[in-house]
Amino acid sequence: MPQRSVAERPALTRERVVATAMSLADGGGLDSLTMRRLAEELGVEAMSLYYHFPNKNAILDGLLERTFAEIEDESGGFSTEASGDTWQQALRDRILGARRVLLRHPWVPAVMESRSTLVPTMARYIDANVGLMRSGGLSHDLIHHAMHALGSRQYGFSQELTLDGDGSSSPGDQDLARMAEMVPHLAAMLQEVVHDDPESTLGWCDDQTEFEFGLDILLDGLARRHAAEEH
Amino acid sequence: MPQRSVAERPALTRERVVATAMSLADGGGLDSLTMRRLAEELGVEAMSLYYHFPNKNAILDGLLERTFAEIEDESGGFSTEASGDTWQQALRDRILGARRVLLRHPWVPAVMESRSTLVPTMARYIDANVGLMRSGGLSHDLIHHAMHALGSRQYGFSQELTLDGDGSSSPGDQDLARMAEMVPHLAAMLQEVVHDDPESTLGWCDDQTEFEFGLDILLDGLARRHAAEEH
DNA sequence: ACCTGAACACCGTTCAAGT
DNA sequence: ACCTGAACACCGTTCAAGT
């Protein structure tokens, strides 16, 4: 890593810091995003970052801001009109768009959980979803319930817990045999799932099919309750 | 904190360590659970813990083990027969039981996320839920989808992101006025929700009503797809 | 077998100082 | 105005040593 002179080194701006933090997290996960490593990547001392940001959390907020800007881009703007579509279809498309962005930045859910602040672009995302449901005629009360029911799915991910320790391959026959003693029902289910689709990993993988299955149940249920609202 | 002699100090066992870790986390949150503080609480040096556990993660696994033992107790055992009830009702009751336990240990979801290992009592919990659905006649394929769709709700919590920075009180009129400019649809919804129920905190509170609303949409949807399975 | 003391390689951050 | 160097108060953990 060649030491560049101060003259040819680009100025340290908030944008450069956040962009570099993003590529650091994308490349090596959240753990690799430390103040010292981030500074090194920028060719600067760690303490210089504190001139531009009050603390590390402010940098994390910058990352969320940038993520939701990407989501807005992916959605072609945050429209509140379901032009041509039903509100369900429009909301579904937007959520799957958010999901595509999060799959590029898999560390984002962890940051969202650690930060309770609502960054502006994230607020605009939520606002757009409220507007979309409103345009479909849902009551504010039902929309409020909907936001809770969707939970993190609204942002394109769901909190699923992985079953296997190493996250590697499908279970072999002897793994299933050992499991059958302690967890017979689970083992029987996995035996069949693995047989039908050898590509599926053991259990709780948050893959596209499963994500859409859960999302569609929720959207269906909300539409059904909306219909009931209108008698 | 009086220094007790070795003689009168109870032996350092895995059980005592995990129990003390639990009360430490219950009292001061996960951040307060450090190896040094845990050792201090036990009247011992931090390094002594490494004689009984290979590392801190092993202690966290012990906490999960203990948590799911509490859940089993709360459920009166992990039956796989929905005696007298439908499978939906039995599953609903069990999940709400898990939730009651997690509300006593609010740091547990964070530990579950950080650990990808499946501790034995947790495996038995999942197994019991598979068995319960199986006793209701659901196919393994539908059960597999159900586990994904329920996600963390199965364990009694849902990943919801808080809206307000400080998690304190309801928004005042001037807060809503400022919000109205940037997020008009969201502000309008909250205005109405706050008006109807001044007790509700701003937005994403993971409270009982909202948890059950989302859970019931999912259970309804699963039952509906089960009915379709049977033509 | 069970526990300890000193040390290592990290963190985020404060503070006074440099240019 | 912008950046640095040294230091502080923490982490989890290793390693050799005590009893």
Short mmCIF file of C-alpha atoms (C1' of nucleotides) in Angstrom, two decimals, chain C residues 1-2 9 14 18:
data_model
loop_
_atom_site.label_atom_id
_atom_site.label_comp_id
_atom_site.label_asym_id
_atom_site.label_seq_id
_atom_site.Cartn_x
_atom_site.Cartn_y
_atom_site.Cartn_z
"C1'" DA C 1 -8.15 -30.89 39.02
"C1'" DC C 2 -8.98 -26.30 39.54
"C1'" DA C 9 -3.80 -8.01 20.39
"C1'" DT C 14 -10.44 11.69 24.70
"C1'" DG C 18 0.70 20.00 15.57
#
